[in-house]
Amino acid sequence: MKPAVIVVGADKGGVGKTTIARTLLDYFAAKNVLTRAFDTEYPRGALKRFHPQVTDVVDITAVPDQMKILDTLSTSEVKVSIIDIRAGQLSPALKAFTDVGFFDEVKAGTFNFGLFHVLGPSVASLEEIADIQPYTAGKNYFAVKNFINETSFFEWDPAVYDSYFKKMKGAVEVNIPKLNEMAYEQVDLSAVPFATFSKNRNAQGHIANNSLVLRGYVKTWLKSVHEEYDRIGLIDRLTEAGEN
Amino acid sequence: MPGKNFAIIVASPRARTGKTLLARLIADHFLLAGRRIDIFDTDATEKSLSACFPENSTVIDLDRTVDQMKLFDSLAGPMPESQVIDLTHRSFEKFFKLMRDSDYASEARERGIEPVIFYIPDRDVETYEQGRAIRNFFRDASFVLAENEFLGEIDREARRSEAYLAFKTHQPRMKLTQLDAFLTSVLIDPAFSLSEFMRRVLATKPADPLTPPPGAQPSMAYLSREARAGMTQWLKSAFAEIGRVLQEIENRPVEPARDPFK
């Protein structure tokens, strides 16, 4: 398997980028794919709180940190690198990646690339697609509708949505279902991966005292998220050349 | 009577099939045996079971996450006593989905709790089909088919159905037998404690008049000797049925817990 980079981002905040990154880390762990993550909520960290062992907090605009991510792709044991891009930095980050020739390497087949663009429920969110489009042609572009926090997408006119969506070559729509609010909050407080919570473990791997009901909600939800990633053939898409 | 701790779920997909009566009989069966019991009434509007046991019952609204947690987390928690859940038909599907998603039965078993579903079918095919689906899915819970004669004859079409026939040899099973209209009206009074009545009957010689002790439930005093005998006989057989079924479950070898998703 060639090293793959997954960028999770949105220009708008509060659409659940970190949540999506967390589900991806759980997914690859379940598939036994070695994965690392970069948290760009520099210096505080958002993703790192849930996955401290595999996450580095980086400043995506700083050259040393760009090197830390990209220069280690071929040498690292790890096959998938997930970059959780903080709000407002998706376009600059993609531009920086272009400037350092990363996308040329992707075209040349050195690396695989996937972009998880987490959409909010507004049309503004759709307009982001236009900004991001130049970077995604011919690559794995995943338009993520995140329903996890009961975001309603009713605001969207299907015709408007389709007109944006059709412009994207090879765009793949991903739907993340809603998770019971209490379950979501409890995992948040526990600061552990979703999978760990559902297995009733704490961050140290000891038996936790999580509610059976909330664990049930998390387990069922995570299962359906994983099925969604299976459905879009995520692993296959990342192991093949980015033509599909 | 020491013994296993049970988490007893009395369920039926239909209204008015006798769930609350059966749940109440089971609860009184434990109380009569001197065992403590926690009672959960999932009918948050009518609360008719909790009216019978105001002191050891909790009303649960399964539409609320906090109540779901209260129910399932205490069902699987360290449990010093047995539990009886009267599952309203309105929450039938929700409850079993939660039971499936939380993998409750195997967690309960890990803690030495025996989950038992007492399923009351109605007179039609559909309720036998639903019962069969529940029985086949929750293999790590015991399933008791509880047929209620109050409901009348099962219709002919249902008798020939595959689902009905699938239960033909099912064990354990029990019957709730008919009771006349007057005694039924006495029975449905929540102030009439079944276990207290039986305890007093057992402590009294048959010829003695059953005078209410000071502070006892008033409705006991209204019963004539014949009515008392009729009630006694019915309750004895109902308690015996419940006792027999639970004994049968207790004596069965424990099957290892299974993950329903595998």
XYZ file of C-alpha atoms in Angstrom:
506
model
C 0.000 0.000 0.000
C 1.285 3.432 -0.956
C 1.242 6.047 1.775
C -2.041 7.912 1.779
C -2.935 11.337 3.068
C -6.473 12.158 4.122
C -7.332 15.778 4.680
C -10.431 16.439 6.756
C -11.576 19.996 6.530
C -14.111 22.707 5.978
C -13.700 26.420 5.803
C -16.521 26.871 8.230
C -16.186 25.959 11.901
C -18.481 23.776 13.965
C -19.423 21.293 11.273
C -17.764 18.349 12.997
C -14.396 18.009 11.272
C -12.727 16.558 14.325
C -15.598 14.116 14.802
C -15.122 12.873 11.236
C -11.374 12.549 11.791
C -12.123 10.512 14.933
C -14.403 8.124 13.038
C -11.697 7.676 10.401
C -9.089 6.821 13.040
C -11.493 4.290 14.548
C -12.216 2.886 11.108
C -8.589 2.334 10.107
C -7.788 0.892 13.524
C -10.653 -1.585 13.067
C -9.220 -2.496 9.643
C -5.721 -2.892 11.096
C -4.312 -0.100 8.953
C -1.584 1.784 10.806
C -2.644 5.395 10.952
C -1.336 8.626 12.398
C -3.039 11.967 12.698
C -2.100 15.613 12.623
C -4.145 18.044 14.612
C -3.910 21.590 13.304
C -5.700 23.228 16.223
C -2.282 24.602 17.061
C -1.232 24.877 19.857
C -4.206 23.599 21.825
C -5.179 20.463 19.946
C -8.661 19.029 19.453
C -8.156 15.603 17.941
C -5.200 14.895 20.216
C -7.483 14.826 23.232
C -9.192 11.698 21.872
C -6.304 9.951 20.162
C -3.182 11.152 22.026
C -0.946 8.220 21.048
C -1.245 8.706 17.313
C -1.784 12.453 17.081
C 0.697 15.312 16.689
C -0.397 18.910 17.019
C 1.054 20.924 14.126
C 0.898 24.400 12.696
C -0.040 23.752 9.101
C 1.156 27.195 7.988
C 4.683 26.676 9.350
C 7.249 25.129 7.054
C 8.875 22.880 9.699
C 5.496 21.343 10.440
C 4.707 20.891 6.753
C 7.992 19.021 6.502
C 7.078 16.960 9.526
C 3.949 15.773 7.738
C 5.048 15.416 4.136
C 8.708 14.459 4.379
C 7.915 11.483 6.574
C 5.216 10.011 4.322
C 7.490 7.577 2.538
C 9.669 6.699 5.481
C 7.026 6.150 8.084
C 5.719 2.679 8.936
C 2.341 4.252 9.053
C 0.289 3.933 5.893
C -2.395 6.539 6.396
C -1.932 10.085 7.647
C -5.056 11.967 8.613
C -4.843 15.735 8.806
C -7.621 17.472 10.688
C -7.582 21.006 9.310
C -8.855 23.736 11.592
C -11.652 26.056 10.522
C -10.748 28.549 7.824
C -7.505 26.844 6.869
C -8.614 24.318 4.310
C -7.942 26.427 1.238
C -4.603 27.798 2.532
C -3.519 24.286 3.512
C -4.391 22.870 0.109
C -2.573 25.785 -1.523
C 0.510 25.120 0.602
C 0.401 21.448 -0.381
C 0.221 22.498 -4.024
C 3.146 24.871 -3.628
C 5.392 22.187 -2.195
C 4.502 19.905 -5.097
C 2.526 17.397 -3.074
C -0.230 17.109 -5.660
C 2.340 16.511 -8.397
C 3.531 13.535 -6.373
C -0.053 12.352 -6.068
C -0.473 12.607 -9.849
C 2.795 10.769 -10.324
C 1.438 8.008 -8.133
C 3.854 8.369 -5.220
C 1.087 9.020 -2.728
C -2.632 8.556 -2.517
C -4.820 11.383 -1.433
C -8.355 11.811 -0.134
C -10.195 14.924 0.882
C -13.067 14.724 3.361
C -14.849 18.000 2.928
C -17.260 18.328 5.822
C -20.243 20.332 4.663
C -22.401 22.456 6.890
C -26.109 22.820 6.289
C -25.841 26.173 4.553
C -25.366 27.221 0.962
C -22.186 29.028 2.065
C -20.841 25.600 2.723
C -21.584 24.606 -0.850
C -19.785 27.659 -2.111
C -16.653 26.379 -0.412
C -16.739 23.565 -2.896
C -15.896 26.018 -5.660
C -12.814 27.188 -3.741
C -11.652 23.688 -3.097
C -12.445 22.284 -6.500
C -9.143 23.259 -8.158
C -7.306 21.008 -5.719
C -9.471 17.971 -6.019
C -9.849 17.160 -9.699
C -8.980 13.550 -10.306
C -8.600 12.788 -6.635
C -10.787 11.283 -3.978
C -13.163 14.031 -3.043
C -15.629 13.059 -0.322
C -18.461 15.464 0.368
C -19.468 14.667 3.929
C -22.930 15.493 5.143
C -22.583 15.303 8.853
C -25.859 14.641 10.641
C -24.169 13.727 13.904
C -25.289 16.778 15.827
C -28.763 16.734 14.424
C -27.785 19.231 11.765
C -30.706 19.383 9.415
C -29.914 19.622 5.778
C -33.399 20.767 4.910
C -32.004 24.188 4.247
C -30.558 22.737 1.121
C -32.418 22.895 -2.095
C -31.642 19.582 -3.814
C -31.407 21.346 -7.186
C -28.834 23.821 -5.874
C -26.972 21.048 -4.140
C -26.856 18.896 -7.263
C -25.632 21.748 -9.412
C -22.623 22.204 -7.115
C -22.111 18.544 -6.601
C -22.133 17.637 -10.287
C -19.274 20.018 -10.976
C -17.023 17.867 -8.855
C -15.355 15.169 -10.835
C -15.462 11.896 -8.938
C -17.196 13.442 -5.950
C -18.441 10.876 -3.459
C -21.219 11.728 -1.076
C -20.781 10.454 2.469
C -23.574 10.585 5.030
C -22.716 10.425 8.709
C -25.831 9.576 10.746
C -26.956 11.215 13.949
C -25.650 9.980 17.276
C -27.743 10.280 20.438
C -26.711 13.621 22.030
C -26.110 12.195 25.456
C -23.920 9.475 24.072
C -21.945 12.043 22.078
C -21.451 14.250 25.123
C -20.407 11.344 27.297
C -17.743 10.221 24.822
C -16.601 13.816 24.649
C -16.239 13.976 28.432
C -14.476 10.625 28.520
C -12.015 11.880 25.885
C -11.509 8.453 24.356
C -12.026 7.076 20.838
C -15.624 6.078 20.045
C -14.592 2.432 19.755
C -12.926 2.528 23.190
C -16.038 4.005 24.749
C -18.258 1.347 23.208
C -15.939 -1.342 24.573
C -16.364 0.169 28.043
C -12.711 1.137 28.434
C -11.078 4.305 29.652
C -8.041 6.032 28.172
C -5.720 3.740 30.152
C -7.434 0.642 28.772
C -9.068 -0.233 32.083
C -12.736 -1.120 32.464
C -14.749 2.078 32.545
C -18.164 2.583 34.009
C -19.948 3.769 30.899
C -23.677 3.482 30.580
C -24.803 0.336 28.793
C -27.380 2.350 26.867
C -24.921 5.013 25.763
C -22.377 2.373 24.787
C -25.128 0.731 22.763
C -25.877 3.956 20.943
C -22.178 4.537 20.190
C -21.630 0.962 19.048
C -24.598 0.996 16.677
C -23.748 4.420 15.337
C -20.073 3.607 14.790
C -21.075 0.414 13.031
C -23.224 2.350 10.586
C -20.453 4.912 10.007
C -18.048 2.081 9.229
C -20.598 0.579 6.876
C -20.767 3.929 5.109
C -16.965 3.929 4.699
C -17.167 0.356 3.441
C -19.897 1.365 1.012
C -17.762 4.072 -0.583
C -14.864 1.616 -0.759
C -12.580 3.889 1.238
C -9.729 1.427 1.663
C -9.780 0.468 -2.033
C -9.887 4.074 -3.132
C -6.865 4.889 -1.010
C -4.861 1.906 -2.151
C -5.454 2.455 -5.858
C -4.169 5.321 -7.941
C -6.437 8.297 -7.555
C -8.248 7.836 -10.844
C -11.725 6.871 -9.639
C -35.816 -19.439 48.680
C -32.385 -18.290 47.604
C -31.597 -18.590 43.943
C -30.643 -16.827 40.836
C -31.295 -13.180 40.170
C -33.666 -12.695 37.303
C -34.302 -9.699 35.111
C -37.811 -10.432 33.947
C -39.200 -8.602 30.960
C -42.949 -8.957 30.475
C -43.689 -8.029 26.896
C -46.372 -8.087 24.253
C -46.665 -5.997 21.106
C -50.362 -5.415 21.850
C -52.321 -3.415 24.361
C -54.575 -5.179 26.878
C -53.015 -8.611 26.674
C -52.384 -8.921 30.415
C -48.796 -7.705 30.648
C -49.351 -5.689 33.781
C -51.276 -8.518 35.457
C -48.540 -11.015 34.660
C -45.789 -8.606 35.759
C -47.695 -8.054 38.974
C -48.113 -11.782 39.586
C -44.408 -12.323 39.023
C -43.519 -9.493 41.395
C -45.919 -10.858 44.035
C -44.511 -14.328 43.510
C -41.084 -13.025 44.549
C -42.495 -11.004 47.438
C -44.410 -14.022 48.703
C -41.174 -16.003 48.667
C -39.645 -13.283 50.832
C -37.375 -12.016 48.111
C -36.785 -8.387 47.343
C -37.626 -7.077 43.950
C -37.221 -3.971 41.844
C -40.127 -3.149 39.593
C -39.977 -1.025 36.465
C -43.158 0.301 34.945
C -42.506 1.556 31.417
C -46.002 2.909 30.948
C -45.360 6.480 32.017
C -48.936 7.543 31.261
C -50.957 4.877 33.062
C -48.414 3.708 35.641
C -50.773 0.909 36.616
C -48.095 -1.525 37.766
C -46.341 1.054 39.857
C -49.715 1.828 41.493
C -49.700 -1.748 42.820
C -46.188 -1.451 44.216
C -45.712 2.186 45.150
C -42.722 1.402 47.354
C -40.496 -0.690 45.129
C -41.295 0.498 41.649
C -39.819 3.037 39.257
C -41.689 4.588 36.360
C -39.611 4.699 33.177
C -40.340 6.690 30.039
C -38.369 4.922 27.311
C -38.627 7.953 25.042
C -36.129 9.689 27.309
C -32.440 8.795 27.154
C -31.961 9.372 30.895
C -34.741 6.899 31.627
C -33.303 4.379 29.187
C -30.039 4.639 31.095
C -31.811 4.355 34.434
C -33.490 1.146 33.287
C -30.738 -0.669 31.405
C -27.883 0.459 33.605
C -29.640 -0.826 36.689
C -30.663 -3.980 34.839
C -27.050 -4.767 34.104
C -25.621 -3.241 37.253
C -24.606 -5.072 40.390
C -28.020 -6.299 41.404
C -28.834 -7.527 44.872
C -32.332 -8.556 43.851
C -34.446 -9.665 40.945
C -36.203 -7.220 38.692
C -39.476 -7.165 36.834
C -40.110 -4.905 33.863
C -43.606 -4.317 32.602
C -42.979 -3.301 29.024
C -45.754 -1.240 27.498
C -46.705 -2.145 23.925
C -45.935 1.459 22.968
C -42.249 0.941 23.765
C -42.083 -2.659 22.559
C -39.860 -2.023 19.562
C -37.775 0.657 21.225
C -37.000 -1.579 24.179
C -35.864 -4.534 22.100
C -33.762 -2.298 19.864
C -32.034 -0.934 22.939
C -31.644 -4.438 24.271
C -30.039 -5.477 20.997
C -27.840 -2.407 20.585
C -26.590 -2.434 24.140
C -25.968 -6.171 23.985
C -27.724 -6.174 27.334
C -28.356 -9.903 27.651
C -24.715 -10.928 27.470
C -23.670 -8.154 29.874
C -26.351 -9.274 32.298
C -25.196 -12.865 32.103
C -21.606 -11.858 32.750
C -22.888 -10.470 36.038
C -24.790 -13.626 36.884
C -28.194 -12.177 36.056
C -30.599 -14.308 34.069
C -32.634 -12.253 31.593
C -36.044 -13.779 30.961
C -38.600 -12.574 28.438
C -42.200 -13.467 29.283
C -43.904 -12.992 25.953
C -47.698 -12.760 25.717
C -49.006 -13.305 22.191
C -52.433 -12.071 21.138
C -54.864 -14.222 19.138
C -53.384 -13.431 15.737
C -50.508 -14.658 13.589
C -48.569 -11.429 13.699
C -47.928 -11.521 17.429
C -46.652 -15.110 17.132
C -44.361 -13.981 14.338
C -43.035 -11.113 16.413
C -42.568 -13.482 19.320
C -40.628 -15.874 17.177
C -38.378 -13.093 15.907
C -37.630 -11.990 19.478
C -37.008 -15.542 20.641
C -34.688 -16.300 17.747
C -32.741 -13.078 18.041
C -32.201 -12.949 21.803
C -30.763 -16.384 22.217
C -28.851 -15.431 25.319
C -32.076 -14.548 27.135
C -34.621 -17.117 28.252
C -37.944 -16.927 26.457
C -41.180 -17.924 28.141
C -44.310 -18.175 26.049
C -47.103 -16.904 28.303
C -50.532 -17.546 26.841
C -53.387 -15.681 28.398
C -56.790 -17.390 28.428
C -58.399 -14.035 29.188
C -57.857 -13.222 25.537
C -60.039 -16.071 24.314
C -59.493 -18.620 21.547
C -56.719 -18.214 19.031
C -58.237 -17.854 15.589
C -58.126 -20.741 13.137
C -55.881 -19.055 10.651
C -53.324 -18.392 13.391
C -53.415 -22.021 14.497
C -52.233 -23.160 11.102
C -49.524 -20.544 10.770
C -45.877 -21.425 10.723
C -45.145 -19.004 13.552
C -47.776 -20.573 15.818
C -46.539 -24.056 15.039
C -42.973 -22.957 15.764
C -44.058 -22.530 19.381
C -45.891 -25.830 19.579
C -43.115 -27.569 21.436
C -41.568 -24.466 22.915
C -40.487 -24.696 26.547
C -40.758 -23.065 28.990
C -44.345 -21.948 28.609
C -47.180 -21.054 30.927
C -50.861 -20.193 30.918
C -52.823 -17.545 32.686
C -56.217 -19.108 33.277
C -59.618 -17.443 33.192
C -61.001 -15.836 36.289
C -64.636 -14.837 36.714
C -65.735 -11.254 36.249
C -66.240 -10.477 39.917
C -62.843 -11.784 41.005
C -61.239 -9.999 38.082
C -62.744 -6.757 39.331
C -61.267 -7.426 42.778
C -57.950 -8.344 41.223
C -57.525 -5.161 39.220
C -57.755 -2.995 42.316
C -54.162 -1.859 42.847
C -54.769 -1.667 46.606
C -55.427 -5.416 46.664
C -52.021 -6.934 47.324
C -51.823 -10.433 45.865
C -48.879 -11.505 47.968
C -50.399 -10.077 51.137
C -53.666 -11.854 50.399
C -51.921 -15.180 49.860
C -49.749 -14.725 52.907
C -52.857 -14.223 55.027
C -54.724 -17.094 53.407
C -51.791 -19.412 54.046
C -51.657 -18.301 57.673
C -55.379 -18.828 58.250
C -57.282 -22.067 58.673
C -59.779 -22.547 55.822
C -62.763 -22.368 58.171
C -61.654 -19.142 59.854
C -63.256 -15.938 58.746
C -60.774 -13.741 56.945
C -60.938 -10.625 59.013
C -58.708 -7.810 57.912
C -55.915 -7.046 60.341
C -55.604 -3.455 61.476
C -54.272 -1.370 58.622
C -54.694 -4.106 56.013
C -55.916 -3.533 52.497
C -59.668 -2.919 52.778
C -60.677 -4.847 49.676
C -59.711 -8.168 51.283
C -62.547 -7.763 53.735
C -65.149 -7.657 51.009
C -64.561 -11.203 49.845
C -67.079 -13.882 50.753
C -65.760 -17.302 51.703
C -66.505 -18.620 48.170
C -64.856 -15.672 46.521
C -61.872 -16.038 48.789
C -61.599 -19.710 47.854
C -61.887 -18.882 44.158
C -59.257 -16.182 44.395
C -56.965 -18.404 46.434
C -57.214 -21.214 43.947
C -56.539 -18.953 40.984
C -53.585 -17.237 42.620
C -52.127 -20.537 43.793
C -52.158 -21.906 40.287
C -50.793 -18.674 38.791
C -47.950 -18.524 41.337
C -47.287 -22.226 40.811
C -47.035 -21.702 37.050
C -44.583 -18.835 37.505
C -42.586 -20.782 40.070
C -42.424 -23.825 37.810
C -41.241 -21.823 34.808
C -38.549 -19.956 36.765
C -37.382 -23.212 38.339
C -37.113 -24.740 34.891
C -34.965 -21.833 33.737
C -32.836 -21.990 36.845
C -32.170 -25.678 36.367
C -31.135 -25.370 32.773
C -27.451 -25.490 31.944
C -26.082 -22.030 31.259
C -25.283 -21.453 27.629
C -22.324 -19.239 26.910
C -23.220 -15.678 26.000
C -23.318 -14.933 22.314
C -22.715 -11.757 20.428
C -25.787 -11.171 18.245
C -23.669 -9.296 15.720
C -21.351 -12.202 15.013
